[in-house]
Structures are given as C-alpha cells and as structure tokens.
Amino acid sequence: EIVLTQSPGTLSLSPGERATLSCRASQSVSSSYLAWYQQKPGQAPRLLIYGASSRATGIPDRFSGSGSGTDFTLTISRLEPEDFAVYYCQQYGSSTGTFGQGTKVEIK
Amino acid sequence: EVQLVESGGGLVKPGGSLRLSCAASGFTFSSYSMNWVRQAPGKGLEWVSSISSSSSYIYYADSVKGRFTISRDNAKNSLYLQMNSLRAEDTAVYYCARDAQYPRLFDYWGQGTLVTVSS
C-alpha cells in the first residue's frame, strides 16, 4: 500500500501570498494518479486537482498541481480568504484510495 | 445537479450495529461506482469501501473488512453501509462519494452523517 506524507502540517500565510504544499509517496504513483482535495470546517472535501496537474471543473486557475513519481506539489498562487482550509492529497486508480494526513493552511 | 444525501447516523454502543444510507440524484446512479469515506473527529480522511455500478466488484479497507457490508439498489438510486460489531474507533463522519472517471477519484461528496460509538 502506498503511504502519502504531506508537509508541512500547518502553513501560516497571509492573503495574497503564495502557498506551496508537498505530498510525497512511499512508492511511485502510477500514471500520476494523484489528486488534491480542499476541506473547509464542517464541509465535505472538494476535488481540486486530478492527474497531478488537471484542475477539476470550476476550480480557479490560482490552484495548480505538479509533480510525478513520488513527489507532488499543490501551489496556490495568491491566497484568497476562502482558500484557508485543509488540503489532502490522494492516490487513486486502484481498488483502494489512500489519503495523506493533510496540510492546514491558516491565516497568519 | 448532483446530490448525495446520507442518513442513518447516530449514537450506538460498542458491539452494536447501524445501517447508513445515501440517496443519490441528478445523475445516472446505475452508471457509477460509489464509495464510503470516513473522517474521525479532528482527523484525516479514510476510504472505507467501494462498490461497482452493478455490484460486481466490492472492496473494503482492512480496518472494516468482515464487519461492514456495502450494497446498493440502483432502482432506488441508493447506496448503503451495514456496520456491525462497531468499535469506538469507528466513530466518524461517514461520507458517500461518487467515483469520477477513474477508480477512487471522488468528484462528488455528500454532506456526511455522524456515527458515534460509545457506551
């Protein structure tokens, strides 16, 4: 089973700043089947990125994903107030789906 | 508009049972694999179980195998999770989620239903 490790655990930034979140896999993620989700308090997760770099429907272009193999990155180019949330990476494409432990992006 | 609405959560004693339901609308339910994903209070996301569109393929996380049973009724556009032999560590919000174009890529989620296992 692939283990996903996200870093940092918490990112303290101000609106307008750039956020860079990391997701490292214990083994290579096949076909870049790596997704990112955003979750706000009291809400269900929302799909942001799939295939490591493709934005889901309706996701603003300030969100971008990159990476391959075992190292993946989610970048938020300029933080908006509504972007402060917890972000999870996930590997998919098999019978199971494994999530990372999450990165909280909080207001500094 | 795609909607997934979970129900059936509540307080149950250790060793007890509970059945969760997920009512789907706004899409052709019988064409999609469906899933249950849970989140313990203050913790991360954990995939629990998946069922293919025709119920031919069913998968479980090791943590629930032998205790939980996923099922669906395509005529009623509904997904179910029968949970038996519940433990304190099963306490979580349980989400119903739809597979997108790849297995275990979740494009739509319900709002979740809370299951609390406590004496």
Coordinates of N, CA and C in Angstrom, one line a residue:
Chain A
E1 N 0.8 -1.2 0.0 CA 0.0 0.0 0.0 C 0.9 1.2 0.0
I2 N 0.5 2.2 -0.9 CA 1.3 3.5 -0.9 C 0.9 4.3 0.2
V3 N 1.9 4.9 0.9 CA 1.7 5.8 2.0 C 2.1 7.2 1.5
L4 N 1.2 8.2 1.7 CA 1.4 9.5 1.3 C 1.7 10.4 2.5
T5 N 2.8 11.2 2.5 CA 3.2 12.0 3.6 C 3.2 13.5 3.1
Q6 N 2.3 14.3 3.8 CA 2.2 15.7 3.4 C 3.0 16.6 4.3
S7 N 3.6 17.6 3.7 CA 4.3 18.6 4.5 C 4.1 20.0 3.9
P8 N 4.2 21.0 4.8 CA 4.2 20.9 6.3 C 2.8 20.5 6.8
G9 N 2.8 20.3 8.1 CA 1.5 20.0 8.7 C 0.6 21.2 8.8
T10 N 1.2 22.4 9.0 CA 0.5 23.7 9.0 C 1.3 24.7 8.3
L11 N 0.6 25.5 7.5 CA 1.2 26.6 6.8 C 0.5 27.9 7.2
S12 N 1.3 28.8 7.8 CA 0.7 30.1 8.2 C 1.1 31.2 7.2
L13 N 0.1 31.7 6.5 CA 0.4 32.7 5.5 C -0.7 33.8 5.5
S14 N -0.4 34.9 4.8 CA -1.3 36.0 4.7 C -2.0 36.0 3.4
P15 N -3.2 36.5 3.3 CA -3.9 36.6 2.0 C -3.0 37.3 1.0
G16 N -3.0 36.8 -0.2 CA -2.2 37.4 -1.3 C -0.8 36.7 -1.4
E17 N -0.4 35.9 -0.4 CA 0.8 35.2 -0.5 C 0.6 33.9 -1.3
R18 N 1.8 33.3 -1.6 CA 1.8 32.0 -2.4 C 2.0 30.9 -1.4
A19 N 1.2 29.8 -1.6 CA 1.2 28.6 -0.8 C 1.8 27.5 -1.6
T20 N 2.7 26.7 -1.0 CA 3.3 25.6 -1.7 C 3.2 24.4 -0.7
L21 N 2.4 23.4 -1.1 CA 2.1 22.2 -0.3 C 2.8 21.0 -1.0
S22 N 3.3 20.1 -0.1 CA 4.0 19.0 -0.7 C 3.4 17.7 -0.3
C23 N 3.4 16.7 -1.2 CA 2.9 15.3 -1.0 C 3.9 14.4 -1.5
R24 N 4.5 13.5 -0.6 CA 5.5 12.5 -1.0 C 4.9 11.1 -0.8
A25 N 5.1 10.3 -1.9 CA 4.6 8.9 -1.8 C 5.7 7.9 -1.5
S26 N 5.3 6.9 -0.8 CA 6.3 5.9 -0.4 C 6.8 5.0 -1.6
Q27 N 6.1 5.0 -2.7 CA 6.5 4.4 -3.9 C 5.8 5.2 -5.1
S28 N 6.3 4.9 -6.3 CA 5.9 5.7 -7.4 C 4.4 5.6 -7.6
V29 N 3.7 6.7 -7.9 CA 2.3 6.7 -8.1 C 2.1 6.5 -9.6
S30 N 1.4 5.4 -10.0 CA 1.3 5.1 -11.4 C 0.5 6.1 -12.2
S31 N 0.9 6.4 -13.4 CA 0.2 7.3 -14.3 C -0.2 8.6 -13.7
S32 N 0.6 9.0 -12.7 CA 0.3 10.3 -12.0 C -1.1 10.4 -11.5
Y33 N -1.6 9.2 -11.0 CA -3.0 9.2 -10.4 C -2.9 9.8 -9.0
L34 N -2.7 11.1 -8.9 CA -2.6 11.8 -7.7 C -3.6 13.0 -7.7
A35 N -4.4 13.1 -6.7 CA -5.4 14.1 -6.6 C -5.2 15.0 -5.4
W36 N -5.8 16.2 -5.4 CA -5.8 17.1 -4.3 C -7.2 17.5 -4.0
Y37 N -7.6 17.6 -2.7 CA -8.9 18.0 -2.2 C -8.7 19.1 -1.2
Q38 N -9.7 20.0 -1.2 CA -9.8 21.0 -0.2 C -11.0 20.7 0.8
Q39 N -10.8 20.9 2.1 CA -11.9 20.8 3.0 C -11.9 21.9 4.0
K40 N -13.1 22.6 4.0 CA -13.3 23.6 5.0 C -14.1 23.1 6.2
P41 N -14.0 23.7 7.3 CA -14.6 23.2 8.6 C -16.1 23.0 8.4
G42 N -16.5 21.8 8.8 CA -18.0 21.4 8.7 C -18.5 21.1 7.3
Q43 N -17.5 21.0 6.3 CA -17.9 20.7 4.9 C -17.3 19.5 4.4
A44 N -17.9 18.9 3.4 CA -17.3 17.8 2.7 C -16.0 18.2 1.9
P45 N -15.1 17.3 1.7 CA -14.0 17.7 0.8 C -14.5 18.0 -0.6
R46 N -13.7 18.8 -1.3 CA -14.0 19.2 -2.7 C -12.7 18.8 -3.6
L47 N -13.0 18.2 -4.7 CA -11.9 17.8 -5.6 C -11.4 19.1 -6.3
L48 N -10.0 19.3 -6.2 CA -9.4 20.4 -6.8 C -8.6 20.0 -8.1
I49 N -7.7 19.0 -7.9 CA -6.8 18.6 -8.9 C -6.8 17.1 -9.1
Y50 N -6.7 16.6 -10.3 CA -6.5 15.2 -10.5 C -5.5 15.0 -11.6
G51 N -5.0 13.8 -11.7 CA -3.9 13.5 -12.7 C -2.7 14.4 -12.4
A52 N -2.5 14.7 -11.1 CA -1.4 15.5 -10.6 C -1.5 17.0 -11.0
S53 N -2.1 17.3 -12.2 CA -2.0 18.7 -12.7 C -3.2 19.2 -13.3
S54 N -4.3 18.4 -13.5 CA -5.5 18.9 -14.1 C -6.5 19.4 -13.1
R55 N -7.0 20.6 -13.4 CA -8.0 21.2 -12.5 C -9.3 20.6 -12.7
A56 N -10.0 20.4 -11.6 CA -11.4 19.9 -11.7 C -12.3 21.0 -12.2
T57 N -13.5 20.7 -12.5 CA -14.5 21.6 -13.1 C -14.7 22.8 -12.0
G58 N -14.6 24.0 -12.5 CA -14.9 25.1 -11.7 C -13.8 25.6 -10.7
I59 N -12.7 25.0 -10.8 CA -11.6 25.3 -9.9 C -10.8 26.5 -10.5
P60 N -10.6 27.6 -9.7 CA -9.9 28.7 -10.2 C -8.5 28.4 -10.6
D61 N -7.9 29.2 -11.5 CA -6.6 28.9 -12.1 C -5.5 29.3 -11.1
R62 N -5.8 29.9 -10.0 CA -4.7 30.1 -9.0 C -4.3 28.8 -8.3
F63 N -5.1 27.8 -8.5 CA -4.7 26.5 -8.0 C -4.0 25.7 -9.1
S64 N -2.8 25.2 -8.8 CA -2.1 24.4 -9.8 C -1.4 23.2 -9.1
G65 N -1.3 22.1 -9.8 CA -0.6 20.9 -9.3 C 0.5 20.5 -10.2
S66 N 1.5 19.9 -9.6 CA 2.7 19.5 -10.4 C 3.3 18.3 -9.8
G67 N 4.2 17.6 -10.5 CA 5.0 16.5 -9.9 C 4.7 15.2 -10.7
S68 N 5.5 14.2 -10.3 CA 5.3 12.9 -10.9 C 6.2 11.9 -10.0
G69 N 5.9 10.6 -10.2 CA 6.7 9.6 -9.5 C 6.3 9.6 -8.0
T70 N 7.1 10.1 -7.2 CA 6.9 10.1 -5.7 C 6.7 11.5 -5.1
D71 N 6.9 12.6 -5.9 CA 6.9 13.9 -5.3 C 5.9 14.8 -6.1
F72 N 5.0 15.4 -5.3 CA 3.9 16.2 -5.9 C 3.7 17.4 -5.1
T73 N 3.3 18.5 -5.8 CA 3.1 19.8 -5.2 C 1.8 20.4 -5.6
L74 N 1.1 21.0 -4.6 CA 0.0 21.9 -4.9 C 0.4 23.3 -4.6
T75 N 0.2 24.2 -5.6 CA 0.5 25.6 -5.4 C -0.7 26.4 -5.5
I76 N -0.9 27.4 -4.6 CA -2.0 28.4 -4.7 C -1.2 29.7 -4.9
S77 N -1.4 30.3 -6.1 CA -0.5 31.4 -6.5 C -0.7 32.6 -5.6
R78 N -1.9 33.0 -5.3 CA -2.2 34.1 -4.4 C -3.4 33.7 -3.5
L79 N -3.2 33.6 -2.3 CA -4.2 33.1 -1.4 C -5.4 34.1 -1.3
E80 N -6.6 33.6 -1.5 CA -7.8 34.4 -1.2 C -8.3 34.0 0.2
P81 N -9.2 34.8 0.8 CA -9.7 34.5 2.1 C -10.4 33.1 2.2
E82 N -11.0 32.7 1.1 CA -11.7 31.5 1.1 C -10.8 30.2 0.9
D83 N -9.5 30.4 0.7 CA -8.6 29.3 0.4 C -8.0 28.8 1.7
F84 N -8.3 29.4 2.9 CA -7.8 28.9 4.1 C -8.6 27.7 4.6
A85 N -7.9 26.6 4.6 CA -8.6 25.3 4.7 C -7.6 24.2 4.9
V86 N -8.1 23.0 4.9 CA -7.2 21.8 5.0 C -7.1 21.2 3.6
Y87 N -5.9 20.8 3.2 CA -5.8 20.2 1.9 C -5.2 18.8 2.0
Y88 N -5.8 17.9 1.3 CA -5.4 16.5 1.3 C -5.0 16.0 -0.1
C89 N -3.8 15.3 -0.2 CA -3.5 14.6 -1.4 C -4.0 13.1 -1.3
Q90 N -4.2 12.5 -2.5 CA -4.8 11.2 -2.5 C -4.3 10.5 -3.7
Q91 N -4.0 9.2 -3.6 CA -3.7 8.4 -4.8 C -4.9 7.6 -5.1
Y92 N -5.1 7.4 -6.4 CA -6.3 6.7 -6.8 C -6.0 5.8 -8.0
G93 N -6.9 5.2 -8.6 CA -6.7 4.3 -9.8 C -6.6 2.9 -9.5
S94 N -6.7 2.5 -8.3 CA -6.7 1.1 -7.9 C -8.0 0.8 -7.1
S95 N -8.0 -0.4 -6.5 CA -9.2 -0.8 -5.8 C -9.4 0.0 -4.5
T96 N -8.3 0.6 -4.0 CA -8.4 1.4 -2.8 C -7.9 2.8 -3.1
G97 N -8.2 3.7 -2.2 CA -7.7 5.1 -2.3 C -7.1 5.6 -1.0
T98 N -5.8 6.0 -1.1 CA -5.1 6.4 0.1 C -5.0 7.9 0.2
F99 N -5.2 8.5 1.3 CA -5.1 9.9 1.5 C -3.8 10.2 2.3
G100 N -3.3 11.4 2.1 CA -2.3 11.9 3.0 C -3.0 12.4 4.3
Q101 N -2.2 12.9 5.2 CA -2.7 13.3 6.5 C -3.2 14.7 6.6
G102 N -2.9 15.4 5.5 CA -3.5 16.8 5.4 C -2.5 17.9 5.7
T103 N -2.7 19.0 5.1 CA -1.9 20.2 5.4 C -3.0 21.3 5.7
K104 N -2.9 22.0 6.8 CA -3.8 23.1 7.1 C -3.1 24.4 6.7
V105 N -3.8 25.1 5.9 CA -3.4 26.5 5.5 C -4.2 27.5 6.4
E106 N -3.5 28.2 7.3 CA -4.1 29.1 8.2 C -3.7 30.5 8.0
I107 N -4.5 31.4 8.4 CA -4.2 32.8 8.3 C -3.2 33.2 9.3
K108 N -2.1 33.9 8.8 CA -1.1 34.3 9.7 C -1.5 35.6 10.4
Chain B
E1 N -28.4 18.8 -11.1 CA -27.4 19.0 -10.1 C -27.2 17.7 -9.3
V2 N -25.9 17.2 -9.2 CA -25.6 16.0 -8.5 C -25.8 16.3 -7.0
Q3 N -26.6 15.4 -6.4 CA -26.8 15.4 -4.9 C -26.6 14.1 -4.3
L4 N -25.9 14.0 -3.2 CA -25.7 12.8 -2.4 C -26.1 13.2 -1.0
V5 N -27.1 12.5 -0.4 CA -27.6 12.8 0.9 C -27.5 11.6 1.8
E6 N -26.7 11.6 2.8 CA -26.5 10.5 3.7 C -27.5 10.6 4.9
S7 N -27.8 9.5 5.5 CA -28.7 9.4 6.6 C -28.4 8.1 7.4
G8 N -28.9 8.0 8.6 CA -28.8 6.8 9.4 C -27.7 6.9 10.5
G9 N -27.0 7.9 10.6 CA -26.0 8.0 11.7 C -26.7 8.2 13.0
G10 N -25.8 8.1 14.1 CA -26.4 8.2 15.4 C -25.4 7.6 16.4
L11 N -25.9 7.5 17.7 CA -25.2 7.0 18.8 C -25.5 5.5 18.9
V12 N -24.4 4.7 19.0 CA -24.6 3.3 19.2 C -23.5 2.7 20.1
K13 N -23.9 1.7 20.9 CA -23.0 1.1 21.8 C -21.9 0.3 21.1
P14 N -20.8 0.1 21.8 CA -19.8 -0.8 21.2 C -20.4 -2.2 21.0
G15 N -20.1 -2.8 19.9 CA -20.6 -4.1 19.5 C -22.0 -4.0 18.8
G16 N -22.5 -2.9 18.7 CA -23.8 -2.7 18.1 C -23.7 -2.5 16.6
S17 N -24.9 -2.3 16.0 CA -25.0 -2.2 14.5 C -25.7 -1.0 14.1
L18 N -25.4 -0.5 12.9 CA -26.1 0.6 12.3 C -26.0 0.5 10.8
R19 N -27.1 1.0 10.1 CA -27.1 1.0 8.7 C -27.2 2.4 8.1
L20 N -26.2 2.8 7.3 CA -26.2 4.1 6.7 C -26.8 4.0 5.3
S21 N -27.4 5.1 4.9 CA -28.0 5.2 3.5 C -27.5 6.4 2.9
C22 N -27.4 6.4 1.5 CA -27.1 7.6 0.7 C -28.0 7.6 -0.4
A23 N -28.8 8.7 -0.5 CA -29.7 8.9 -1.6 C -29.1 9.8 -2.7
A24 N -29.1 9.3 -3.9 CA -28.4 10.0 -5.0 C -29.4 10.5 -6.0
S25 N -29.1 11.7 -6.5 CA -30.0 12.3 -7.5 C -29.2 13.2 -8.4
G26 N -29.7 13.5 -9.6 CA -29.0 14.4 -10.5 C -28.1 13.8 -11.5
F27 N -28.0 12.4 -11.4 CA -27.1 11.7 -12.4 C -27.6 10.3 -12.5
T28 N -27.1 9.5 -13.5 CA -27.5 8.2 -13.7 C -26.7 7.3 -12.7
F29 N -27.4 7.1 -11.6 CA -26.7 6.4 -10.4 C -26.2 5.0 -10.9
S30 N -26.9 4.3 -11.7 CA -26.5 2.9 -12.1 C -25.3 2.8 -12.9
S31 N -24.7 4.0 -13.3 CA -23.6 4.0 -14.2 C -22.3 4.3 -13.4
Y32 N -22.4 4.5 -12.2 CA -21.2 4.9 -11.4 C -20.9 4.0 -10.2
S33 N -19.6 3.7 -10.0 CA -19.1 3.1 -8.8 C -19.3 4.2 -7.6
M34 N -19.6 3.6 -6.5 CA -19.8 4.5 -5.3 C -19.0 4.1 -4.1
N35 N -18.8 5.0 -3.2 CA -17.9 4.7 -2.1 C -18.4 5.3 -0.8
W36 N -17.8 4.8 0.3 CA -17.9 5.4 1.6 C -16.5 5.8 2.1
V37 N -16.4 7.0 2.6 CA -15.2 7.6 3.1 C -15.5 8.1 4.5
R38 N -14.7 7.9 5.5 CA -15.0 8.4 6.8 C -13.9 9.3 7.3
Q39 N -14.2 10.1 8.4 CA -13.3 11.1 9.0 C -13.6 11.1 10.4
A40 N -12.7 10.6 11.2 CA -12.8 10.6 12.7 C -12.7 12.1 13.1
P41 N -13.3 12.4 14.3 CA -13.2 13.8 14.7 C -11.8 14.4 14.8
G42 N -11.6 15.5 14.1 CA -10.3 16.1 14.1 C -9.2 15.4 13.4
K43 N -9.6 14.4 12.6 CA -8.6 13.6 11.9 C -8.7 13.7 10.4
G44 N -7.9 12.9 9.7 CA -7.9 13.0 8.2 C -9.0 12.0 7.6
L45 N -8.9 11.9 6.3 CA -9.9 11.1 5.5 C -9.4 9.7 5.4
E46 N -10.3 8.7 5.5 CA -10.0 7.3 5.3 C -11.1 6.7 4.4
W47 N -10.6 6.1 3.3 CA -11.5 5.4 2.4 C -11.9 4.1 3.1
V48 N -13.2 3.8 3.0 CA -13.8 2.7 3.8 C -14.2 1.5 2.8
S49 N -15.0 1.8 1.8 CA -15.5 0.7 0.9 C -15.9 1.3 -0.4
S50 N -15.9 0.4 -1.4 CA -16.3 0.8 -2.8 C -17.2 -0.3 -3.3
I51 N -18.1 0.0 -4.2 CA -19.0 -0.9 -4.9 C -19.1 -0.5 -6.3
S52 N -18.9 -1.4 -7.3 CA -19.1 -1.0 -8.7 C -20.5 -0.8 -9.1
S53 N -20.7 -0.3 -10.3 CA -22.0 0.1 -10.7 C -23.1 -1.0 -10.7
S54 N -22.6 -2.2 -11.0 CA -23.6 -3.4 -11.0 C -23.4 -4.3 -9.8
S55 N -22.6 -3.8 -8.8 CA -22.3 -4.6 -7.6 C -21.4 -5.8 -7.8
S56 N -20.8 -5.8 -8.9 CA -19.9 -7.0 -9.2 C -18.6 -6.9 -8.5
Y57 N -18.1 -5.7 -8.2 CA -16.8 -5.6 -7.5 C -17.0 -4.8 -6.3
I58 N -16.6 -5.4 -5.2 CA -16.7 -4.7 -3.9 C -15.4 -4.8 -3.1
Y59 N -15.0 -3.7 -2.5 CA -13.7 -3.6 -1.8 C -13.9 -3.0 -0.5
Y60 N -13.1 -3.4 0.5 CA -13.1 -2.8 1.8 C -11.7 -2.5 2.3
A61 N -11.6 -1.5 3.2 CA -10.4 -1.2 3.9 C -10.2 -2.4 4.9
D62 N -9.0 -2.7 5.2 CA -8.7 -3.7 6.2 C -9.3 -3.5 7.5
S63 N -9.4 -2.2 7.9 CA -10.0 -1.8 9.2 C -11.4 -2.2 9.4
V64 N -12.2 -2.4 8.3 CA -13.6 -2.7 8.4 C -14.0 -4.1 7.8
K65 N -13.0 -4.7 7.2 CA -13.3 -6.0 6.5 C -13.9 -7.0 7.5
G66 N -15.0 -7.7 7.1 CA -15.6 -8.6 7.9 C -16.6 -8.1 8.9
R67 N -16.7 -6.8 9.0 CA -17.6 -6.1 9.9 C -18.6 -5.2 9.2
F68 N -18.2 -4.6 8.1 CA -19.0 -3.7 7.3 C -19.4 -4.4 6.0
T69 N -20.6 -4.1 5.5 CA -21.1 -4.6 4.2 C -21.7 -3.4 3.4
I70 N -21.1 -3.2 2.2 CA -21.6 -2.2 1.3 C -22.6 -2.8 0.3
S71 N -23.6 -2.1 0.0 CA -24.6 -2.6 -1.0 C -25.2 -1.4 -1.7
R72 N -26.0 -1.6 -2.8 CA -26.7 -0.6 -3.5 C -28.0 -1.1 -4.1
D73 N -28.9 -0.2 -4.3 CA -30.1 -0.5 -5.0 C -30.3 0.5 -6.1
N74 N -30.0 0.1 -7.3 CA -30.0 1.0 -8.5 C -31.4 1.5 -8.8
A75 N -32.4 0.7 -8.5 CA -33.8 1.0 -8.8 C -34.2 2.2 -7.8
K76 N -33.6 2.2 -6.7 CA -33.9 3.3 -5.7 C -32.9 4.4 -5.6
N77 N -31.9 4.3 -6.5 CA -30.8 5.3 -6.5 C -30.2 5.5 -5.1
S78 N -29.9 4.3 -4.5 CA -29.4 4.4 -3.1 C -28.2 3.5 -2.8
L79 N -27.4 4.0 -2.0 CA -26.2 3.3 -1.5 C -26.3 3.0 0.0
Y80 N -25.8 1.9 0.5 CA -25.9 1.5 1.9 C -24.6 1.1 2.5
L81 N -24.5 1.2 3.8 CA -23.4 0.6 4.5 C -23.9 0.0 5.8
Q82 N -23.9 -1.3 5.9 CA -24.3 -2.0 7.1 C -23.0 -2.2 7.9
M83 N -23.1 -1.6 9.1 CA -22.0 -1.6 10.0 C -22.3 -2.5 11.3
N84 N -21.6 -3.6 11.4 CA -21.8 -4.5 12.6 C -20.5 -4.5 13.5
S85 N -20.7 -5.0 14.7 CA -19.6 -5.1 15.6 C -18.8 -3.8 15.7
L86 N -19.6 -2.7 15.9 CA -18.9 -1.4 15.9 C -18.0 -1.2 17.1
R87 N -17.0 -0.4 16.9 CA -15.9 -0.2 17.9 C -15.8 1.4 18.1
A88 N -15.2 1.8 19.2 CA -15.1 3.2 19.4 C -14.3 3.9 18.3
E89 N -13.4 3.2 17.7 CA -12.6 3.7 16.6 C -13.3 3.9 15.3
D90 N -14.5 3.4 15.3 CA -15.4 3.6 14.1 C -16.1 5.0 14.1
T91 N -16.0 5.6 15.3 CA -16.6 7.0 15.4 C -16.1 7.9 14.4
A92 N -17.0 8.5 13.6 CA -16.5 9.3 12.5 C -17.7 9.9 11.7
V93 N -17.5 10.9 10.9 CA -18.4 11.3 9.9 C -18.2 10.4 8.7
Y94 N -19.3 9.9 8.2 CA -19.2 9.0 7.1 C -19.8 9.7 5.9
Y95 N -19.0 9.8 4.8 CA -19.4 10.4 3.6 C -19.6 9.4 2.5
C96 N -20.6 9.7 1.7 CA -20.9 8.9 0.5 C -20.2 9.7 -0.6
A97 N -19.5 9.1 -1.5 CA -18.8 9.8 -2.6 C -18.8 9.0 -3.9
R98 N -18.9 9.7 -5.0 CA -19.0 9.1 -6.3 C -17.7 9.0 -7.0
D99 N -17.4 7.9 -7.6 CA -16.2 7.7 -8.4 C -16.4 8.6 -9.6
A100 N -15.3 9.3 -10.0 CA -15.3 10.1 -11.3 C -14.8 9.1 -12.4
Q101 N -14.0 9.6 -13.3 CA -13.7 8.8 -14.4 C -12.6 7.7 -14.1
Y102 N -12.0 7.7 -12.9 CA -11.1 6.8 -12.5 C -11.5 6.2 -11.2
P103 N -11.1 4.9 -10.9 CA -11.5 4.3 -9.6 C -10.9 5.1 -8.5
R104 N -11.7 5.4 -7.5 CA -11.4 6.0 -6.2 C -11.0 7.5 -6.4
L105 N -11.3 8.1 -7.5 CA -11.2 9.6 -7.7 C -12.6 10.1 -7.4
F106 N -12.8 10.9 -6.4 CA -14.1 11.2 -5.9 C -14.5 12.7 -6.3
D107 N -15.4 12.7 -7.2 CA -15.8 14.1 -7.8 C -17.0 14.7 -7.1
Y108 N -17.8 13.9 -6.4 CA -19.0 14.5 -5.7 C -19.1 13.7 -4.3
W109 N -19.4 14.5 -3.3 CA -19.5 14.0 -1.9 C -20.8 14.5 -1.3
G110 N -21.3 13.6 -0.4 CA -22.4 14.1 0.4 C -22.0 15.0 1.5
Q111 N -22.9 15.4 2.4 CA -22.5 16.3 3.5 C -22.1 15.5 4.7
G112 N -22.3 14.2 4.7 CA -21.8 13.3 5.8 C -22.9 13.1 6.8
T113 N -22.7 11.9 7.5 CA -23.6 11.6 8.7 C -22.6 11.1 9.8
L114 N -22.9 11.6 11.0 CA -22.0 11.3 12.1 C -22.4 10.0 12.8
V115 N -21.5 9.1 13.0 CA -21.7 7.8 13.7 C -20.8 7.9 15.0
T116 N -21.4 7.8 16.1 CA -20.7 7.8 17.4 C -20.9 6.5 18.1
V117 N -19.7 5.8 18.4 CA -19.8 4.5 19.1 C -19.3 4.8 20.5
S118 N -20.2 4.7 21.5 CA -19.8 4.9 22.8 C -20.8 4.3 23.8
S119 N -20.3 3.9 24.9 CA -21.2 3.3 25.9 C -21.8 4.4 26.8

